[in-house]
């Protein structure tokens, strides 16, 4: 028996699941995900979340029998793409807007992925929930953006780079903290789209701060960015 199950109240299995308002349930979900990002998955306990949200731990155990079930439910409460609804009328414009959007959640999602890194290798349901809620919605939205570009005739349907653009954008957001020691902010992601993504699709960068823009018009270097915590 796991420590989480052992700590649960004896009456949990016999107690009917109580009703929570959607707002209260989301408060629990936000609390557990925030604690995972800040402390790591292994350090989070039902007791800690109960203390943060000012409820009894039996309330949490009635709703979710174990910590993994609780975290899976919290992840699945976020199953929506932050890239959905982007449609500027051009593929280049859509990809720039996707970069701006990705920058807004780059730090929080990257920290969550890093904090769950080991746990998802041990729990198939947790790994599935992570992919369903954080990865697949954004990949699907990027593919729709690219499809519209094909339908508008901006990129040939058989262009070999199309299959790799979602992995490029998603990958650079996750990899930059490891490679450079900084999270991927808006200025960095826009430069990446202009320098790497658009050229590989055969699109000509034409916005401010892109190749060919006079030096005086370029975006200035950003201030020092938050560094991800070092391992150990």
PDB file of C-alpha atoms in Angstrom:
ATOM      1  CA  UNK A   1       0.000   0.000   0.000  1.00  0.00           C
ATOM      2  CA  UNK A   2       1.303   3.462  -0.881  1.00  0.00           C
ATOM      3  CA  UNK A   3       1.778   6.134   1.737  1.00  0.00           C
ATOM      4  CA  UNK A   4      -0.921   8.209   0.052  1.00  0.00           C
ATOM      5  CA  UNK A   5      -3.454   5.406   0.384  1.00  0.00           C
ATOM      6  CA  UNK A   6      -2.333   4.606   3.921  1.00  0.00           C
ATOM      7  CA  UNK A   7      -2.826   8.186   5.019  1.00  0.00           C
ATOM      8  CA  UNK A   8      -6.372   8.318   3.690  1.00  0.00           C
ATOM      9  CA  UNK A   9      -9.296   8.286   6.111  1.00  0.00           C
ATOM     10  CA  UNK A  10     -10.758   4.818   6.694  1.00  0.00           C
ATOM     11  CA  UNK A  11     -14.211   6.031   5.743  1.00  0.00           C
ATOM     12  CA  UNK A  12     -13.164   7.202   2.278  1.00  0.00           C
ATOM     13  CA  UNK A  13     -14.260   4.102   0.374  1.00  0.00           C
ATOM     14  CA  UNK A  14     -17.588   4.038   2.146  1.00  0.00           C
ATOM     15  CA  UNK A  15     -18.337   7.723   1.844  1.00  0.00           C
ATOM     16  CA  UNK A  16     -20.346   9.061  -1.042  1.00  0.00           C
ATOM     17  CA  UNK A  17     -18.561  11.556  -3.276  1.00  0.00           C
ATOM     18  CA  UNK A  18     -19.620  14.985  -2.090  1.00  0.00           C
ATOM     19  CA  UNK A  19     -20.581  17.711  -4.484  1.00  0.00           C
ATOM     20  CA  UNK A  20     -18.219  20.568  -5.160  1.00  0.00           C
ATOM     21  CA  UNK A  21     -18.929  23.712  -7.091  1.00  0.00           C
ATOM     22  CA  UNK A  22     -16.901  23.997 -10.314  1.00  0.00           C
ATOM     23  CA  UNK A  23     -15.130  27.005  -8.809  1.00  0.00           C
ATOM     24  CA  UNK A  24     -14.113  25.104  -5.663  1.00  0.00           C
ATOM     25  CA  UNK A  25     -12.993  22.082  -7.671  1.00  0.00           C
ATOM     26  CA  UNK A  26     -10.855  24.304  -9.905  1.00  0.00           C
ATOM     27  CA  UNK A  27      -9.319  25.858  -6.797  1.00  0.00           C
ATOM     28  CA  UNK A  28      -8.143  22.396  -5.754  1.00  0.00           C
ATOM     29  CA  UNK A  29      -6.803  21.677  -9.238  1.00  0.00           C
ATOM     30  CA  UNK A  30      -4.933  24.982  -9.429  1.00  0.00           C
ATOM     31  CA  UNK A  31      -3.434  24.403  -5.994  1.00  0.00           C
ATOM     32  CA  UNK A  32      -2.065  20.939  -6.739  1.00  0.00           C
ATOM     33  CA  UNK A  33      -0.594  21.967 -10.106  1.00  0.00           C
ATOM     34  CA  UNK A  34       1.017  25.052  -8.581  1.00  0.00           C
ATOM     35  CA  UNK A  35       2.568  22.980  -5.806  1.00  0.00           C
ATOM     36  CA  UNK A  36       3.909  20.481  -8.359  1.00  0.00           C
ATOM     37  CA  UNK A  37       5.576  23.298 -10.310  1.00  0.00           C
ATOM     38  CA  UNK A  38       7.122  24.807  -7.206  1.00  0.00           C
ATOM     39  CA  UNK A  39       8.035  21.705  -5.192  1.00  0.00           C
ATOM     40  CA  UNK A  40       8.077  18.772  -7.610  1.00  0.00           C
ATOM     41  CA  UNK A  41       5.605  15.931  -7.931  1.00  0.00           C
ATOM     42  CA  UNK A  42       7.077  13.702  -5.223  1.00  0.00           C
ATOM     43  CA  UNK A  43       6.970  16.454  -2.589  1.00  0.00           C
ATOM     44  CA  UNK A  44       3.265  17.214  -3.079  1.00  0.00           C
ATOM     45  CA  UNK A  45       0.821  15.576  -0.679  1.00  0.00           C
ATOM     46  CA  UNK A  46      -2.931  15.599  -0.278  1.00  0.00           C
ATOM     47  CA  UNK A  47      -2.364  17.070   3.168  1.00  0.00           C
ATOM     48  CA  UNK A  48      -0.376  19.948   1.713  1.00  0.00           C
ATOM     49  CA  UNK A  49      -3.058  20.779  -0.840  1.00  0.00           C
ATOM     50  CA  UNK A  50      -5.733  20.556   1.858  1.00  0.00           C
ATOM     51  CA  UNK A  51      -3.806  23.027   3.990  1.00  0.00           C
ATOM     52  CA  UNK A  52      -3.360  25.447   1.093  1.00  0.00           C
ATOM     53  CA  UNK A  53      -7.029  25.336   0.118  1.00  0.00           C
ATOM     54  CA  UNK A  54      -8.318  25.295   3.712  1.00  0.00           C
ATOM     55  CA  UNK A  55     -10.213  22.056   3.564  1.00  0.00           C
ATOM     56  CA  UNK A  56      -9.889  18.697   5.296  1.00  0.00           C
ATOM     57  CA  UNK A  57      -7.808  16.056   3.583  1.00  0.00           C
ATOM     58  CA  UNK A  58     -10.827  13.727   3.806  1.00  0.00           C
ATOM     59  CA  UNK A  59     -12.590  16.083   1.373  1.00  0.00           C
ATOM     60  CA  UNK A  60      -9.860  15.494  -1.188  1.00  0.00           C
ATOM     61  CA  UNK A  61      -9.785  11.756  -0.568  1.00  0.00           C
ATOM     62  CA  UNK A  62     -13.552  11.554  -1.088  1.00  0.00           C
ATOM     63  CA  UNK A  63     -13.197  13.184  -4.497  1.00  0.00           C
ATOM     64  CA  UNK A  64      -9.952  11.547  -5.625  1.00  0.00           C
ATOM     65  CA  UNK A  65      -8.802   8.368  -3.898  1.00  0.00           C
ATOM     66  CA  UNK A  66      -5.060   8.859  -4.534  1.00  0.00           C
ATOM     67  CA  UNK A  67      -2.639  11.610  -5.408  1.00  0.00           C
ATOM     68  CA  UNK A  68      -2.119  10.320  -8.989  1.00  0.00           C
ATOM     69  CA  UNK A  69      -5.888  10.353  -9.583  1.00  0.00           C
ATOM     70  CA  UNK A  70      -6.076  13.889  -8.211  1.00  0.00           C
ATOM     71  CA  UNK A  71      -3.239  15.130 -10.439  1.00  0.00           C
ATOM     72  CA  UNK A  72      -4.709  13.431 -13.524  1.00  0.00           C
ATOM     73  CA  UNK A  73      -8.050  15.158 -12.858  1.00  0.00           C
ATOM     74  CA  UNK A  74      -6.270  18.492 -12.385  1.00  0.00           C
ATOM     75  CA  UNK A  75      -4.429  18.112 -15.690  1.00  0.00           C
ATOM     76  CA  UNK A  76      -7.579  17.139 -17.558  1.00  0.00           C
ATOM     77  CA  UNK A  77      -9.373  20.222 -16.231  1.00  0.00           C
ATOM     78  CA  UNK A  78      -7.039  22.241 -18.490  1.00  0.00           C
ATOM     79  CA  UNK A  79      -7.828  20.403 -21.737  1.00  0.00           C
ATOM     80  CA  UNK A  80      -8.046  23.424 -24.029  1.00  0.00           C
ATOM     81  CA  UNK A  81      -5.624  24.894 -26.534  1.00  0.00           C
ATOM     82  CA  UNK A  82      -4.286  28.378 -25.931  1.00  0.00           C
ATOM     83  CA  UNK A  83      -3.546  28.526 -29.681  1.00  0.00           C
ATOM     84  CA  UNK A  84      -7.141  27.897 -30.739  1.00  0.00           C
ATOM     85  CA  UNK A  85      -8.806  30.858 -32.445  1.00  0.00           C
ATOM     86  CA  UNK A  86      -5.645  32.268 -34.030  1.00  0.00           C
ATOM     87  CA  UNK A  87      -6.475  33.382 -37.579  1.00  0.00           C
ATOM     88  CA  UNK A  88      -4.755  36.532 -38.833  1.00  0.00           C
ATOM     89  CA  UNK A  89      -5.419  35.771 -42.496  1.00  0.00           C
ATOM     90  CA  UNK A  90      -1.879  34.659 -43.371  1.00  0.00           C
ATOM     91  CA  UNK A  91       0.239  31.696 -42.353  1.00  0.00           C
ATOM     92  CA  UNK A  92       3.179  33.908 -41.395  1.00  0.00           C
ATOM     93  CA  UNK A  93       0.908  36.065 -39.232  1.00  0.00           C
ATOM     94  CA  UNK A  94      -0.635  33.013 -37.581  1.00  0.00           C
ATOM     95  CA  UNK A  95       2.766  31.528 -36.745  1.00  0.00           C
ATOM     96  CA  UNK A  96       3.947  34.828 -35.251  1.00  0.00           C
ATOM     97  CA  UNK A  97       0.785  35.010 -33.152  1.00  0.00           C
ATOM     98  CA  UNK A  98       1.309  31.394 -32.070  1.00  0.00           C
ATOM     99  CA  UNK A  99       4.807  32.376 -30.934  1.00  0.00           C
ATOM    100  CA  UNK A 100       3.418  35.271 -28.870  1.00  0.00           C
ATOM    101  CA  UNK A 101       0.809  32.992 -27.306  1.00  0.00           C
ATOM    102  CA  UNK A 102       3.326  30.244 -26.547  1.00  0.00           C
ATOM    103  CA  UNK A 103       5.547  32.788 -24.803  1.00  0.00           C
ATOM    104  CA  UNK A 104       2.760  33.646 -22.366  1.00  0.00           C
ATOM    105  CA  UNK A 105       2.614  30.099 -20.969  1.00  0.00           C
ATOM    106  CA  UNK A 106       6.145  28.959 -21.754  1.00  0.00           C
ATOM    107  CA  UNK A 107       7.471  29.251 -18.205  1.00  0.00           C
ATOM    108  CA  UNK A 108       4.512  27.715 -16.352  1.00  0.00           C
ATOM    109  CA  UNK A 109       4.035  24.760 -18.695  1.00  0.00           C
ATOM    110  CA  UNK A 110       7.751  24.036 -18.966  1.00  0.00           C
ATOM    111  CA  UNK A 111       8.079  24.013 -15.178  1.00  0.00           C
ATOM    112  CA  UNK A 112       5.124  21.645 -14.924  1.00  0.00           C
ATOM    113  CA  UNK A 113       6.551  19.281 -17.544  1.00  0.00           C
ATOM    114  CA  UNK A 114       9.913  19.286 -15.812  1.00  0.00           C
ATOM    115  CA  UNK A 115       8.325  18.646 -12.403  1.00  0.00           C
ATOM    116  CA  UNK A 116       6.323  15.698 -13.746  1.00  0.00           C
ATOM    117  CA  UNK A 117       9.211  14.300 -15.783  1.00  0.00           C
ATOM    118  CA  UNK A 118      10.031  11.237 -13.661  1.00  0.00           C
ATOM    119  CA  UNK A 119       6.488  10.597 -12.436  1.00  0.00           C
ATOM    120  CA  UNK A 120       5.061  10.192 -15.944  1.00  0.00           C
ATOM    121  CA  UNK A 121       7.542   7.408 -16.685  1.00  0.00           C
ATOM    122  CA  UNK A 122       6.106   5.479 -13.735  1.00  0.00           C
ATOM    123  CA  UNK A 123       2.388   6.114 -14.278  1.00  0.00           C
ATOM    124  CA  UNK A 124       0.806   5.479 -17.701  1.00  0.00           C
ATOM    125  CA  UNK A 125      -2.423   7.310 -16.860  1.00  0.00           C
ATOM    126  CA  UNK A 126      -0.507  10.371 -15.702  1.00  0.00           C
ATOM    127  CA  UNK A 127       1.576  10.307 -18.895  1.00  0.00           C
ATOM    128  CA  UNK A 128      -1.597  10.034 -20.985  1.00  0.00           C
ATOM    129  CA  UNK A 129      -3.237  12.945 -19.149  1.00  0.00           C
ATOM    130  CA  UNK A 130      -0.144  15.092 -19.622  1.00  0.00           C
ATOM    131  CA  UNK A 131      -0.087  14.436 -23.350  1.00  0.00           C
ATOM    132  CA  UNK A 132      -3.859  14.947 -23.723  1.00  0.00           C
ATOM    133  CA  UNK A 133      -3.909  18.269 -21.886  1.00  0.00           C
ATOM    134  CA  UNK A 134      -0.611  20.059 -22.484  1.00  0.00           C
ATOM    135  CA  UNK A 135       0.858  18.591 -25.651  1.00  0.00           C
ATOM    136  CA  UNK A 136      -1.851  17.379 -28.038  1.00  0.00           C
ATOM    137  CA  UNK A 137      -4.121  20.487 -27.941  1.00  0.00           C
ATOM    138  CA  UNK A 138      -1.249  22.774 -28.968  1.00  0.00           C
ATOM    139  CA  UNK A 139       0.064  20.374 -31.616  1.00  0.00           C
ATOM    140  CA  UNK A 140      -3.450  20.004 -33.063  1.00  0.00           C
ATOM    141  CA  UNK A 141      -3.945  23.787 -33.157  1.00  0.00           C
ATOM    142  CA  UNK A 142      -0.622  24.274 -34.964  1.00  0.00           C
ATOM    143  CA  UNK A 143      -1.577  21.651 -37.534  1.00  0.00           C
ATOM    144  CA  UNK A 144      -4.848  23.481 -38.195  1.00  0.00           C
ATOM    145  CA  UNK A 145      -2.918  26.731 -38.687  1.00  0.00           C
ATOM    146  CA  UNK A 146      -0.670  25.008 -41.225  1.00  0.00           C
ATOM    147  CA  UNK A 147      -3.631  23.409 -43.010  1.00  0.00           C
ATOM    148  CA  UNK A 148      -5.241  26.811 -43.491  1.00  0.00           C
ATOM    149  CA  UNK A 149      -1.989  28.028 -45.016  1.00  0.00           C
ATOM    150  CA  UNK A 150      -2.080  25.122 -47.453  1.00  0.00           C
ATOM    151  CA  UNK A 151      -5.730  25.782 -48.284  1.00  0.00           C
ATOM    152  CA  UNK A 152      -4.925  29.439 -49.005  1.00  0.00           C
ATOM    153  CA  UNK A 153      -2.143  28.338 -51.361  1.00  0.00           C
ATOM    154  CA  UNK A 154       0.652  29.848 -49.270  1.00  0.00           C
ATOM    155  CA  UNK A 155       2.475  26.526 -48.935  1.00  0.00           C
ATOM    156  CA  UNK A 156       2.255  23.456 -51.215  1.00  0.00           C
ATOM    157  CA  UNK A 157       0.300  20.573 -49.702  1.00  0.00           C
ATOM    158  CA  UNK A 158       3.263  18.237 -50.067  1.00  0.00           C
ATOM    159  CA  UNK A 159       5.865  20.550 -48.558  1.00  0.00           C
ATOM    160  CA  UNK A 160       8.202  18.301 -46.519  1.00  0.00           C
ATOM    161  CA  UNK A 161       8.590  20.813 -43.666  1.00  0.00           C
ATOM    162  CA  UNK A 162       4.880  20.829 -42.756  1.00  0.00           C
ATOM    163  CA  UNK A 163       5.113  17.680 -40.642  1.00  0.00           C
ATOM    164  CA  UNK A 164       7.901  19.124 -38.507  1.00  0.00           C
ATOM    165  CA  UNK A 165       6.696  22.648 -37.673  1.00  0.00           C
ATOM    166  CA  UNK A 166       4.629  21.670 -34.576  1.00  0.00           C
ATOM    167  CA  UNK A 167       7.573  19.720 -33.164  1.00  0.00           C
ATOM    168  CA  UNK A 168       9.894  22.644 -33.935  1.00  0.00           C
ATOM    169  CA  UNK A 169       7.807  25.198 -32.066  1.00  0.00           C
ATOM    170  CA  UNK A 170       6.818  22.919 -29.198  1.00  0.00           C
ATOM    171  CA  UNK A 171      10.369  21.602 -28.927  1.00  0.00           C
ATOM    172  CA  UNK A 172      12.140  24.957 -28.801  1.00  0.00           C
ATOM    173  CA  UNK A 173       9.865  26.130 -25.967  1.00  0.00           C
ATOM    174  CA  UNK A 174      10.773  23.074 -23.905  1.00  0.00           C
ATOM    175  CA  UNK A 175      14.440  22.919 -24.878  1.00  0.00           C
ATOM    176  CA  UNK A 176      15.564  26.509 -24.354  1.00  0.00           C
ATOM    177  CA  UNK A 177      15.798  26.286 -20.541  1.00  0.00           C
ATOM    178  CA  UNK A 178      18.167  23.342 -20.967  1.00  0.00           C
ATOM    179  CA  UNK A 179      20.203  24.775 -23.842  1.00  0.00           C
ATOM    180  CA  UNK A 180      20.414  28.457 -22.832  1.00  0.00           C
ATOM    181  CA  UNK A 181      19.348  28.538 -19.201  1.00  0.00           C
ATOM    182  CA  UNK A 182      16.401  30.837 -19.986  1.00  0.00           C
ATOM    183  CA  UNK A 183      12.718  30.268 -20.677  1.00  0.00           C
ATOM    184  CA  UNK A 184      11.506  31.022 -24.200  1.00  0.00           C
ATOM    185  CA  UNK A 185      10.015  34.533 -24.100  1.00  0.00           C
ATOM    186  CA  UNK A 186       8.140  36.390 -26.840  1.00  0.00           C
ATOM    187  CA  UNK A 187      11.177  38.070 -28.372  1.00  0.00           C
ATOM    188  CA  UNK A 188      13.055  34.773 -28.585  1.00  0.00           C
ATOM    189  CA  UNK A 189      10.141  32.845 -30.087  1.00  0.00           C
ATOM    190  CA  UNK A 190       9.396  35.549 -32.665  1.00  0.00           C
ATOM    191  CA  UNK A 191      13.036  35.509 -33.769  1.00  0.00           C
ATOM    192  CA  UNK A 192      12.859  31.723 -34.004  1.00  0.00           C
ATOM    193  CA  UNK A 193       9.761  31.872 -36.212  1.00  0.00           C
ATOM    194  CA  UNK A 194      11.333  34.511 -38.455  1.00  0.00           C
ATOM    195  CA  UNK A 195      14.757  32.875 -38.733  1.00  0.00           C
ATOM    196  CA  UNK A 196      13.876  29.182 -38.784  1.00  0.00           C
ATOM    197  CA  UNK A 197      10.186  28.404 -39.270  1.00  0.00           C
ATOM    198  CA  UNK A 198       9.143  30.774 -42.057  1.00  0.00           C
ATOM    199  CA  UNK A 199      12.229  30.184 -44.259  1.00  0.00           C
ATOM    200  CA  UNK A 200      11.854  26.404 -44.108  1.00  0.00           C
ATOM    201  CA  UNK A 201       8.288  26.818 -45.404  1.00  0.00           C
ATOM    202  CA  UNK A 202       9.468  29.092 -48.207  1.00  0.00           C
ATOM    203  CA  UNK A 203       7.813  32.154 -46.648  1.00  0.00           C
ATOM    204  CA  UNK A 204       9.587  35.515 -46.654  1.00  0.00           C
ATOM    205  CA  UNK A 205       9.841  37.234 -43.263  1.00  0.00           C
ATOM    206  CA  UNK A 206       8.443  40.747 -43.616  1.00  0.00           C
ATOM    207  CA  UNK A 207       7.666  41.955 -40.102  1.00  0.00           C
ATOM    208  CA  UNK A 208       9.614  44.293 -37.800  1.00  0.00           C
ATOM    209  CA  UNK A 209      12.752  42.862 -36.293  1.00  0.00           C
ATOM    210  CA  UNK A 210      13.179  40.270 -39.051  1.00  0.00           C
ATOM    211  CA  UNK A 211      16.115  39.564 -41.387  1.00  0.00           C
ATOM    212  CA  UNK A 212      16.507  42.460 -43.796  1.00  0.00           C
ATOM    213  CA  UNK A 213      15.198  45.029 -41.340  1.00  0.00           C
ATOM    214  CA  UNK A 214      17.548  47.980 -40.725  1.00  0.00           C
ATOM    215  CA  UNK A 215      19.517  47.535 -37.530  1.00  0.00           C
ATOM    216  CA  UNK A 216      17.967  50.598 -35.916  1.00  0.00           C
ATOM    217  CA  UNK A 217      14.512  49.085 -36.330  1.00  0.00           C
ATOM    218  CA  UNK A 218      15.359  45.756 -34.751  1.00  0.00           C
ATOM    219  CA  UNK A 219      13.828  44.713 -31.456  1.00  0.00           C
ATOM    220  CA  UNK A 220      16.288  45.539 -28.632  1.00  0.00           C
ATOM    221  CA  UNK A 221      17.771  42.815 -26.503  1.00  0.00           C
ATOM    222  CA  UNK A 222      15.358  41.772 -23.746  1.00  0.00           C
ATOM    223  CA  UNK A 223      16.090  42.289 -20.056  1.00  0.00           C
ATOM    224  CA  UNK A 224      17.551  39.407 -18.081  1.00  0.00           C
ATOM    225  CA  UNK A 225      15.066  36.554 -18.121  1.00  0.00           C
ATOM    226  CA  UNK A 226      14.122  34.271 -15.224  1.00  0.00           C
ATOM    227  CA  UNK A 227      16.386  31.256 -15.145  1.00  0.00           C
ATOM    228  CA  UNK A 228      14.913  27.820 -14.490  1.00  0.00           C
ATOM    229  CA  UNK A 229      16.018  26.315 -11.192  1.00  0.00           C
ATOM    230  CA  UNK A 230      19.158  24.231 -11.464  1.00  0.00           C
ATOM    231  CA  UNK A 231      18.909  20.530 -10.802  1.00  0.00           C
ATOM    232  CA  UNK A 232      19.959  19.573  -7.309  1.00  0.00           C
TER     233      UNK A 232
END
